[in-house]
XYZ file of C-alpha atoms in Angstrom:
662
model
C 60.067 -39.269 54.847
C 57.450 -37.392 52.825
C 58.098 -39.596 49.814
C 57.481 -42.707 51.927
C 54.195 -41.219 53.152
C 53.248 -40.385 49.585
C 53.774 -43.979 48.439
C 51.988 -45.307 51.515
C 48.887 -43.190 50.779
C 48.976 -44.235 47.130
C 48.943 -47.917 48.092
C 45.957 -47.203 50.339
C 44.170 -45.727 47.322
C 44.934 -48.818 45.234
C 43.505 -51.043 47.972
C 40.291 -49.018 47.909
C 40.047 -49.367 44.127
C 40.616 -53.110 44.457
C 37.697 -53.386 46.901
C 35.406 -51.316 44.644
C 36.286 -53.270 41.476
C 35.064 -56.545 42.975
C 31.874 -55.028 44.457
C 29.420 -56.225 41.718
C 29.935 -59.755 43.064
C 27.962 -58.714 46.159
C 24.781 -58.953 44.115
C 25.282 -62.158 42.218
C 22.404 -64.654 42.090
C 19.944 -61.792 42.720
C 20.687 -61.409 46.444
C 21.860 -58.473 48.535
C 25.419 -58.548 49.887
C 26.561 -62.012 48.882
C 29.714 -61.858 51.007
C 31.047 -65.269 50.013
C 30.811 -64.443 46.300
C 32.485 -61.067 46.948
C 35.409 -62.622 48.826
C 35.850 -65.198 46.077
C 35.813 -62.486 43.360
C 38.178 -60.279 45.376
C 40.636 -63.147 45.826
C 40.585 -63.949 42.118
C 41.037 -60.266 41.243
C 44.030 -59.936 43.577
C 45.652 -63.003 42.012
C 45.093 -61.522 38.556
C 46.532 -58.136 39.581
C 49.804 -59.615 40.814
C 50.222 -61.534 37.532
C 50.390 -58.908 34.727
C 50.559 -61.677 32.129
C 46.847 -62.269 32.791
C 45.867 -58.674 32.065
C 43.843 -59.045 28.872
C 40.995 -57.149 27.239
C 38.433 -58.931 25.085
C 38.066 -56.877 21.910
C 35.351 -58.378 19.704
C 35.850 -61.667 21.508
C 39.611 -61.759 20.995
C 42.030 -61.291 23.944
C 44.526 -58.434 23.553
C 47.052 -56.978 26.062
C 44.982 -54.870 28.473
C 47.316 -51.949 29.169
C 48.382 -51.672 25.544
C 44.754 -51.555 24.413
C 43.703 -48.961 27.030
C 46.635 -46.574 26.656
C 45.526 -44.847 23.447
C 41.891 -44.166 24.516
C 43.199 -43.128 27.941
C 45.439 -40.437 26.431
C 42.543 -39.201 24.308
C 40.178 -38.981 27.298
C 42.753 -37.289 29.517
C 43.546 -34.699 26.842
C 39.877 -33.729 26.687
C 39.416 -33.795 30.454
C 42.565 -31.860 31.341
C 41.790 -29.283 28.680
C 38.250 -28.858 30.013
C 39.367 -28.526 33.643
C 42.102 -26.018 32.756
C 39.689 -23.973 30.632
C 36.932 -24.061 33.256
C 39.179 -23.125 36.187
C 40.914 -20.287 34.321
C 37.575 -18.822 33.201
C 36.199 -19.177 36.741
C 39.088 -17.136 38.182
C 38.819 -14.510 35.459
C 35.046 -14.199 35.871
C 35.265 -14.055 39.675
C 38.007 -11.428 39.780
C 36.468 -9.470 36.919
C 32.954 -9.362 38.362
C 34.344 -8.597 41.828
C 35.166 -5.052 40.662
C 31.936 -4.534 38.712
C 28.881 -2.650 39.994
C 26.480 -4.757 42.015
C 23.776 -4.735 39.337
C 26.170 -6.157 36.721
C 27.406 -8.752 39.218
C 23.829 -9.898 39.816
C 23.186 -10.207 36.082
C 26.299 -12.348 35.598
C 25.337 -14.557 38.540
C 21.818 -15.095 37.187
C 23.163 -15.982 33.765
C 25.543 -18.549 35.244
C 22.754 -19.958 37.423
C 20.708 -20.508 34.291
C 23.640 -22.257 32.603
C 24.140 -24.464 35.671
C 20.481 -25.470 35.511
C 21.001 -27.122 32.114
C 22.220 -30.747 32.479
C 25.566 -31.520 30.862
C 23.820 -34.001 28.601
C 21.720 -31.219 27.072
C 24.629 -28.769 26.939
C 26.467 -31.231 24.712
C 23.362 -31.789 22.571
C 22.795 -28.052 22.240
C 26.377 -27.488 21.116
C 25.979 -30.150 18.434
C 22.662 -28.730 17.244
C 24.136 -25.210 17.003
C 26.958 -26.464 14.775
C 24.470 -28.321 12.567
C 22.198 -25.249 12.346
C 25.124 -23.000 11.400
C 26.169 -25.483 8.741
C 22.661 -25.482 7.241
C 22.585 -21.696 7.203
C 26.094 -21.021 5.879
C 27.240 -24.385 4.419
C 30.389 -23.923 6.532
C 31.320 -26.593 9.070
C 32.909 -24.501 11.818
C 34.088 -27.556 13.762
C 33.494 -31.287 13.924
C 30.720 -32.244 16.333
C 30.993 -36.046 16.377
C 33.725 -38.596 15.746
C 33.489 -41.019 12.848
C 35.737 -44.061 12.724
C 39.238 -43.182 13.909
C 38.726 -39.409 13.693
C 39.231 -37.320 16.810
C 37.669 -34.057 17.930
C 38.756 -31.853 20.821
C 37.349 -28.312 20.767
C 33.627 -28.962 21.219
C 33.915 -31.728 23.879
C 36.368 -29.611 25.887
C 34.057 -26.591 25.756
C 30.983 -28.644 26.728
C 32.765 -30.356 29.625
C 34.266 -27.104 30.976
C 30.992 -25.252 31.554
C 29.744 -26.811 34.804
C 33.164 -26.835 36.569
C 33.556 -23.182 35.634
C 30.194 -22.203 37.144
C 30.747 -24.209 40.346
C 34.231 -22.835 40.994
C 33.107 -19.288 40.150
C 30.474 -19.411 42.904
C 32.929 -20.774 45.442
C 35.539 -18.096 44.654
C 32.994 -15.290 44.789
C 31.611 -16.277 48.202
C 35.167 -16.627 49.538
C 36.045 -13.142 48.260
C 32.930 -11.602 49.829
C 33.652 -13.171 53.223
C 37.347 -12.289 53.133
C 36.554 -8.623 52.497
C 34.964 -8.429 55.967
C 38.169 -9.509 57.765
C 40.014 -7.062 60.012
C 43.230 -7.099 57.986
C 41.306 -5.919 54.912
C 39.840 -2.993 56.862
C 43.310 -2.180 58.165
C 44.742 -2.283 54.638
C 41.997 0.077 53.430
C 42.756 2.488 56.256
C 46.399 2.530 55.106
C 45.240 3.741 51.695
C 45.736 0.500 49.755
C 43.541 0.157 46.674
C 41.090 -2.724 46.305
C 42.984 -4.434 43.482
C 46.226 -4.471 45.489
C 44.488 -5.949 48.553
C 42.863 -8.609 46.377
C 46.005 -9.687 44.537
C 48.488 -9.515 47.411
C 46.437 -10.564 50.436
C 42.989 -12.017 49.734
C 43.851 -14.486 46.961
C 46.738 -15.792 49.035
C 44.403 -16.500 51.955
C 41.589 -18.202 50.029
C 43.701 -20.371 47.741
C 43.802 -23.294 50.169
C 40.026 -23.362 50.648
C 39.542 -23.206 46.875
C 42.038 -26.049 46.542
C 39.892 -28.264 48.795
C 36.668 -27.334 46.993
C 38.235 -28.052 43.596
C 38.418 -31.740 44.499
C 34.622 -31.963 44.702
C 34.301 -30.078 41.407
C 36.861 -32.344 39.745
C 34.981 -35.370 41.038
C 31.744 -34.181 39.423
C 33.504 -33.417 36.134
C 34.906 -36.959 35.994
C 31.344 -38.259 36.072
C 30.403 -35.965 33.196
C 33.307 -37.322 31.120
C 31.402 -40.575 30.615
C 28.399 -38.710 29.172
C 30.501 -36.387 26.993
C 32.233 -39.370 25.398
C 28.854 -41.020 24.814
C 27.285 -37.935 23.213
C 30.217 -37.165 20.904
C 30.810 -40.841 20.063
C 34.339 -40.606 21.470
C 36.228 -43.889 21.796
C 37.844 -42.997 25.098
C 38.600 -44.748 28.334
C 34.996 -44.802 29.556
C 33.727 -46.458 26.372
C 36.346 -49.156 26.934
C 34.939 -49.597 30.430
C 31.379 -50.037 29.137
C 32.507 -52.745 26.691
C 34.124 -55.074 29.248
C 32.869 -55.198 32.844
C 35.355 -57.704 34.196
C 36.877 -56.615 37.531
C 40.452 -56.516 36.206
C 39.410 -54.070 33.457
C 37.555 -51.911 35.976
C 40.546 -51.965 38.322
C 43.083 -50.859 35.736
C 40.839 -48.127 34.293
C 40.169 -46.679 37.753
C 43.881 -46.821 38.593
C 44.725 -44.951 35.386
C 42.155 -42.261 36.205
C 43.202 -42.097 39.851
C 46.980 -41.813 39.488
C 47.557 -38.387 37.826
C 45.116 -36.530 40.074
C 46.466 -38.229 43.179
C 49.992 -37.154 42.237
C 48.907 -33.539 41.746
C 46.721 -33.090 44.824
C 48.629 -35.211 47.302
C 51.940 -33.926 46.012
C 50.724 -30.361 46.493
C 49.582 -31.017 50.052
C 52.709 -32.910 51.099
C 55.441 -30.967 49.322
C 54.081 -27.445 48.695
C 51.727 -26.584 51.561
C 54.058 -25.734 54.428
C 52.560 -25.429 57.890
C 53.744 -25.373 61.458
C 52.045 -28.646 62.391
C 52.588 -28.400 66.145
C 51.141 -24.907 66.380
C 48.320 -25.840 64.016
C 47.306 -28.928 66.000
C 47.313 -26.853 69.192
C 45.041 -24.236 67.631
C 42.652 -26.843 66.252
C 41.939 -28.445 69.611
C 38.592 -27.686 71.188
C 38.361 -26.832 74.877
C 37.989 -30.055 76.803
C 34.626 -29.321 78.442
C 31.525 -29.640 76.260
C 29.247 -27.152 77.972
C 25.477 -27.180 77.825
C 24.085 -29.336 75.055
C 20.733 -27.528 75.034
C 22.114 -24.505 73.172
C 19.629 -22.358 75.138
C 19.034 -21.919 78.842
C 15.471 -23.253 78.523
C 16.556 -26.142 76.332
C 13.698 -25.726 73.824
C 15.385 -27.193 70.756
C 12.160 -27.465 68.756
C 11.370 -23.795 69.193
C 14.936 -22.876 68.315
C 14.774 -25.003 65.182
C 11.466 -23.408 64.114
C 12.888 -19.929 64.597
C 16.035 -20.815 62.653
C 13.986 -22.143 59.745
C 11.455 -19.319 59.938
C 14.167 -16.694 59.437
C 14.818 -18.056 55.952
C 11.166 -17.714 54.941
C 11.513 -13.954 55.376
C 13.940 -14.006 52.447
C 12.092 -13.527 49.149
C 14.443 -15.722 47.103
C 14.200 -18.612 49.537
C 10.412 -18.284 49.622
C 10.070 -18.306 45.818
C 12.345 -21.324 45.336
C 10.755 -23.285 48.175
C 7.267 -22.444 46.912
C 7.949 -23.747 43.394
C 9.504 -27.003 44.638
C 6.696 -27.520 47.149
C 4.071 -26.932 44.439
C 5.691 -29.505 42.123
C 5.865 -32.170 44.833
C 2.350 -31.452 46.117
C 0.907 -31.649 42.589
C 2.620 -34.983 42.020
C 1.370 -36.429 45.314
C -2.206 -35.269 44.690
C -2.147 -36.626 41.147
C -0.797 -39.994 42.317
C -3.543 -40.268 44.941
C -6.390 -39.368 42.599
C -5.475 -40.502 39.066
C -6.675 -43.818 37.674
C -4.780 -45.039 35.750
C -1.597 -43.265 36.768
C -0.200 -43.254 33.244
C -2.670 -43.442 30.395
C -1.695 -45.435 27.313
C -2.766 -44.452 23.791
C -2.520 -47.355 21.352
C -3.920 -45.770 18.173
C -5.686 -42.496 17.516
C -8.552 -42.288 15.010
C -10.408 -39.300 13.629
C -14.171 -38.824 13.642
C -14.509 -41.003 10.546
C -12.684 -43.917 12.142
C -9.540 -43.428 10.061
C -6.207 -44.078 11.780
C -4.323 -40.773 12.058
C -1.526 -41.616 14.477
C 0.277 -44.589 15.964
C 2.634 -44.535 18.926
C 4.687 -42.561 19.531
C 2.129 -39.775 19.236
C 3.274 -36.182 18.863
C 1.921 -33.212 20.809
C -0.589 -32.614 17.994
C -2.644 -35.616 19.117
C -1.802 -35.969 22.839
C -0.814 -33.087 25.104
C 3.019 -33.222 25.412
C 3.000 -36.393 23.279
C 3.716 -40.039 24.179
C 6.710 -42.367 24.203
C 7.296 -45.315 21.880
C 4.851 -47.513 23.786
C 2.102 -44.887 23.797
C 2.425 -43.812 27.445
C 1.590 -40.159 28.065
C 4.629 -37.958 28.724
C 2.569 -35.635 30.941
C 1.261 -38.483 33.103
C 4.758 -39.905 33.512
C 6.121 -36.508 34.561
C 3.341 -35.931 37.100
C 3.780 -39.423 38.543
C 7.576 -39.364 38.702
C 8.087 -35.797 39.967
C 7.843 -36.807 43.629
C 10.579 -39.431 43.209
C 12.948 -37.168 41.302
C 12.588 -34.101 43.519
C 12.087 -35.609 46.975
C 14.811 -38.222 46.709
C 17.178 -35.739 45.066
C 16.697 -33.383 48.028
C 16.845 -36.235 50.546
C 20.109 -37.619 49.158
C 21.749 -34.170 49.024
C 20.520 -33.320 52.531
C 21.746 -36.621 53.957
C 25.133 -36.133 52.336
C 25.591 -32.676 53.828
C 24.116 -33.507 57.254
C 26.064 -36.727 57.766
C 29.214 -35.161 56.362
C 28.966 -32.189 58.743
C 28.158 -34.297 61.827
C 31.027 -36.715 61.214
C 33.396 -33.864 60.357
C 33.196 -32.610 63.967
C 34.885 -35.635 65.623
C 37.124 -36.005 62.579
C 38.442 -32.424 62.771
C 38.649 -31.919 66.535
C 38.776 -35.190 68.449
C 40.662 -37.650 66.217
C 44.393 -37.972 66.941
C 46.336 -35.990 64.331
C 48.096 -39.041 62.893
C 44.856 -41.006 62.536
C 43.210 -37.948 61.033
C 45.866 -37.635 58.339
C 45.667 -41.346 57.500
C 41.860 -41.204 57.170
C 42.097 -38.074 55.046
C 44.509 -39.666 52.606
C 42.395 -42.818 52.411
C 39.275 -40.832 51.590
C 41.069 -38.459 49.231
C 41.470 -41.254 46.725
C 37.702 -41.234 46.133
C 37.911 -37.695 44.730
C 39.575 -39.095 41.644
C 37.125 -41.907 40.834
C 34.147 -41.109 38.535
C 30.945 -41.268 40.588
C 28.865 -42.359 37.586
C 31.134 -45.337 36.949
C 31.101 -46.414 40.611
C 27.324 -45.940 40.847
C 26.833 -47.948 37.659
C 28.935 -50.798 39.063
C 27.020 -50.892 42.352
C 23.487 -50.237 41.076
C 23.177 -52.170 37.828
C 23.074 -55.626 39.456
C 20.133 -54.493 41.614
C 18.188 -52.105 39.344
C 18.408 -54.048 36.067
C 15.551 -56.565 35.961
C 16.797 -60.149 35.415
C 14.998 -62.555 33.032
C 12.970 -64.075 35.862
C 11.811 -60.709 37.208
C 12.849 -58.729 40.258
C 13.469 -60.625 43.496
C 13.340 -57.360 45.482
C 10.522 -54.899 46.093
C 10.470 -51.426 44.590
C 10.929 -49.789 48.006
C 13.956 -51.985 48.738
C 15.560 -50.907 45.472
C 14.778 -47.223 46.127
C 16.231 -47.343 49.640
C 19.304 -49.204 48.409
C 19.931 -46.698 45.626
C 19.490 -43.758 48.006
C 21.937 -45.314 50.494
C 24.542 -46.018 47.810
C 24.350 -42.516 46.305
C 24.596 -41.014 49.793
C 27.488 -43.124 51.068
C 29.562 -42.523 47.939
C 29.736 -38.775 48.690
C 29.799 -38.702 52.504
C 33.546 -39.427 52.968
C 34.435 -36.598 50.610
C 32.202 -34.125 52.420
C 33.633 -35.155 55.793
C 37.126 -34.139 54.706
C 35.816 -31.004 52.963
C 33.917 -29.734 56.018
C 36.732 -30.865 58.301
C 39.278 -28.816 56.370
C 36.935 -25.813 56.351
C 36.550 -26.097 60.135
C 40.326 -26.180 60.547
C 40.684 -22.981 58.539
C 38.037 -21.202 60.639
C 39.682 -22.415 63.869
C 42.746 -20.351 62.958
C 40.779 -17.080 63.026
C 41.409 -14.582 65.800
C 37.845 -14.556 67.115
C 37.987 -18.337 67.623
C 41.257 -18.108 69.555
C 39.778 -15.337 71.707
C 36.721 -17.458 72.481
C 38.915 -20.373 73.561
C 41.045 -18.137 75.786
C 37.925 -16.726 77.449
C 36.781 -20.276 78.280
C 34.137 -20.914 75.643
C 32.925 -24.514 75.659
C 33.139 -26.792 72.656
C 29.401 -26.604 72.039
C 29.410 -22.806 72.308
C 32.333 -22.567 69.898
C 30.678 -24.891 67.406
C 27.185 -23.395 67.598
C 28.026 -19.699 67.876
C 31.154 -19.389 65.740
C 31.872 -22.320 63.426
C 28.337 -23.059 62.238
C 27.400 -19.466 61.244
C 30.547 -19.171 59.141
C 30.065 -22.604 57.598
C 26.350 -22.232 56.871
C 26.722 -20.231 53.674
C 29.322 -22.660 52.319
C 27.191 -25.622 53.392
C 24.315 -24.092 51.452
C 26.478 -23.887 48.338
C 27.614 -27.496 48.823
C 24.011 -28.631 49.348
C 23.009 -27.011 46.072
C 25.957 -28.623 44.296
C 25.085 -32.022 45.751
C 21.422 -31.692 44.729
C 22.350 -30.746 41.181
C 24.967 -33.496 41.098
C 22.378 -36.033 42.287
C 20.022 -35.012 39.480
C 22.889 -35.285 36.999
C 23.705 -38.784 38.284
C 20.044 -39.729 37.738
C 20.358 -38.476 34.159
C 23.728 -40.152 33.554
C 22.429 -43.506 34.759
C 19.247 -42.969 32.758
C 21.278 -42.642 29.562
C 22.446 -46.227 30.177
C 18.910 -47.355 31.136
C 19.577 -47.573 34.884
C 16.477 -45.857 36.270
C 15.639 -44.798 39.805
C 13.720 -47.583 41.504
C 14.444 -50.173 38.825
C 14.488 -50.804 35.077
C 11.692 -52.914 33.603
C 13.392 -54.925 30.853
C 11.675 -56.984 28.174
C 13.611 -60.221 27.599
C 11.550 -61.478 24.643
C 13.825 -62.509 21.749
C 11.720 -60.831 19.023
C 11.262 -57.036 18.980
C 11.559 -56.418 22.753
C 10.092 -53.254 24.264
C 12.572 -50.537 25.246
C 13.587 -50.440 28.944
C 11.069 -48.609 31.126
C 11.296 -46.971 34.547
C 9.182 -48.677 37.196
C 8.657 -45.361 39.023
C 8.275 -43.109 35.925
C 10.874 -40.705 37.335
C 12.229 -38.055 34.985
C 15.585 -39.604 34.160
C 13.739 -42.379 32.348
C 12.521 -39.775 29.844
C 15.917 -38.055 29.641
C 17.613 -41.402 28.975
C 16.149 -41.707 25.487
C 16.903 -38.086 24.581
C 19.718 -38.772 22.118
C 17.640 -40.977 19.839
C 14.665 -38.645 20.269
C 16.538 -35.567 19.040
C 18.169 -37.440 16.185
C 14.781 -38.721 14.980
C 12.965 -35.389 15.389
C 10.803 -36.533 18.319
C 11.661 -33.491 20.415
C 8.620 -33.929 22.691
C 10.501 -36.776 24.393
C 13.078 -34.403 25.819
C 11.687 -30.847 25.998
C 9.152 -31.419 28.848
C 11.536 -33.250 31.226
C 14.320 -30.808 30.295
C 12.173 -27.831 31.241
C 11.086 -29.619 34.440
C 14.685 -30.331 35.454
C 15.688 -26.738 34.755
C 12.760 -25.357 36.771
C 13.678 -27.516 39.773
C 17.376 -26.630 39.570
C 16.676 -22.894 39.217
C 14.250 -23.088 42.144
C 16.899 -24.799 44.255
C 19.348 -22.061 43.277
C 16.876 -19.505 44.642
C 16.695 -21.493 47.883
C 20.482 -21.655 48.167
C 20.860 -17.954 47.396
C 18.354 -17.165 50.125
C 20.209 -19.358 52.636
C 23.508 -17.709 51.693
C 22.118 -14.202 52.164
C 20.631 -15.024 55.574
C 23.800 -16.692 56.848
C 26.148 -14.057 55.427
C 24.131 -11.333 57.122
C 24.626 -13.135 60.443
C 28.417 -13.179 60.152
C 28.638 -9.567 59.011
C 29.070 -10.002 55.250
C 27.259 -7.119 53.512
C 24.462 -8.406 51.283
C 23.400 -6.183 48.417
C 19.764 -6.601 47.498
C 17.804 -5.231 44.598
C 14.952 -3.707 46.614
C 13.752 -1.323 43.945
C 10.158 -1.536 45.139
C 11.114 -0.205 48.583
C 13.080 2.636 47.038
C 10.060 3.448 44.847
C 7.686 3.693 47.788
C 10.193 5.574 49.904
C 10.731 8.042 47.027
C 7.016 8.645 46.595
C 6.631 9.167 50.339
C 9.471 11.673 50.413
C 7.870 13.613 47.589
C 4.634 14.005 49.553
C 6.348 15.322 52.671
C 7.098 19.046 52.754
C 10.112 20.641 54.278
C 9.478 21.739 57.889
C 11.150 24.834 59.308
C 12.400 24.461 62.890
C 10.428 26.467 65.482
C 11.980 28.747 68.066
C 11.074 26.423 70.960
C 13.100 23.653 69.332
C 16.290 25.451 70.370
C 17.770 25.782 73.862
C 19.555 29.081 74.568
C 22.118 29.374 77.334
C 23.059 32.768 78.805
C 26.626 33.763 79.435
C 26.371 33.584 83.259
C 25.168 30.003 83.132
C 28.025 29.185 80.810
C 30.614 30.653 83.208
C 29.134 28.861 86.230
C 29.141 25.539 84.468
């Protein structure tokens, strides 16, 4: 029976891939949602799929068997990806368990170091690794490892290490927050009272209880790493499966590549859930049901939702980390908005620069010696582009991440508690297939027909393209977050305090607002930070292939066309040309936007850390803070106070008669 279900869910996943592979036809002839063209393309794709003899790949214009051509690059890509995931996950567990026993000050230092690493985009991590190898070779004349493929050569060590960094950091944070919350549970306190040491409690009890939650979170991490695989192969010149995808965009090629990427991860995750996770389904479904009555929807007797919302938000501003991160992000956005409203022109262009004697000293691109922060190839100021595009990069990155989390949480409530169990399992297996499809590839398929300017110019407005891109990037992640939050809610519903609340007659709204949400808030904050960083990385990944936020201005002149330009001047347009810039020594192309991206990501990490501390304090998780300044002032105050001897009247003496009478 389980095997039949497994095959049924797999076929559902293939149907979803089939629908995605034909999606570029929706935007043929420059229109939005050309349904007739999509149905025609989908029909033709289905006919091709059921006839394997028509599976061909056009290599240099010559048709070759599709599966035979893709198999070798597929094995190469999967070797790198599997090695990176295994390395990242193992290091994450070792770091989490190792730092769990360290003093709090060391734990904070490790966390800050990993936050800094997470702030560096994967594109620049790969570049930095290559530059380090080149620098070491120049210093020692020893090539420690190959840093780029040439011809049919293959490299493994450096791509695996570069790809493993971000999954390691993300999983480390998830494990650490799970460990901190689990240590507050009653069974841990009971185990401590029995004299059990911390390491025994961790290995025997805690890890066993958090493994399922980590399993669900690993899908999101795996999904993000699949998107990075495309960039890693591009940076290291690896002829893998994603490079084969970029060379032939026909739907049948897209379909087979996505199926090859989807299948091994589906087998592992769905096989684990169906055949390894053993649960008493009847008892579980009974425990997961909310009480039938909703209760008051005002959350407060006076029903003042606005005041409640202001108080909830205001609590976070009392946290120093949240305040610092929010302040930096607000300052960046405000500066960009003020500059856009006052500057004329928005982006100044420097054609040629002459000295006082009228002698030409520089032609575009100008370095920082002649123009502050330099210019691009067309002479446009890097500083002006960054000031103009900051509002798009930051605001829409936050908006997309916030919409993903908010919509995912709202829809997870009916999914987890009010859907029939059978329908819930079917929906979960349908959505699970999206965890194993690279987001960058799907986004490229859906966005390129709209954002790439055709020869006759755009037929859509800039705002239409921005809204469309925001909707696409939001919708692609929402189904995954619904299942993630739904599974987290199910795990919390099994806790003793939830069962007690239901027995005492707590309404559904009371249970959700007072018990589920406080425990989910810290994890939602972590997911929000991951989604924001992932959104920025998607901007960068698309920018590498000249798909810019808001649209790509393309020159279609046959002789010496201008390079593609971003219509909104957002930061990924500058990051997109980073590879050529570093190779040609024009570092001013990449350093300013790199620093800007890192500042925004680090600031968001401060915001998320502040949210986590506030929410963990509410549910009873002890939060260790480095309040050295308070200890300093309290120490100085204690030094000024002198010891006071108790006076005689401070004591109450009772005579013996009074004692006997009482």
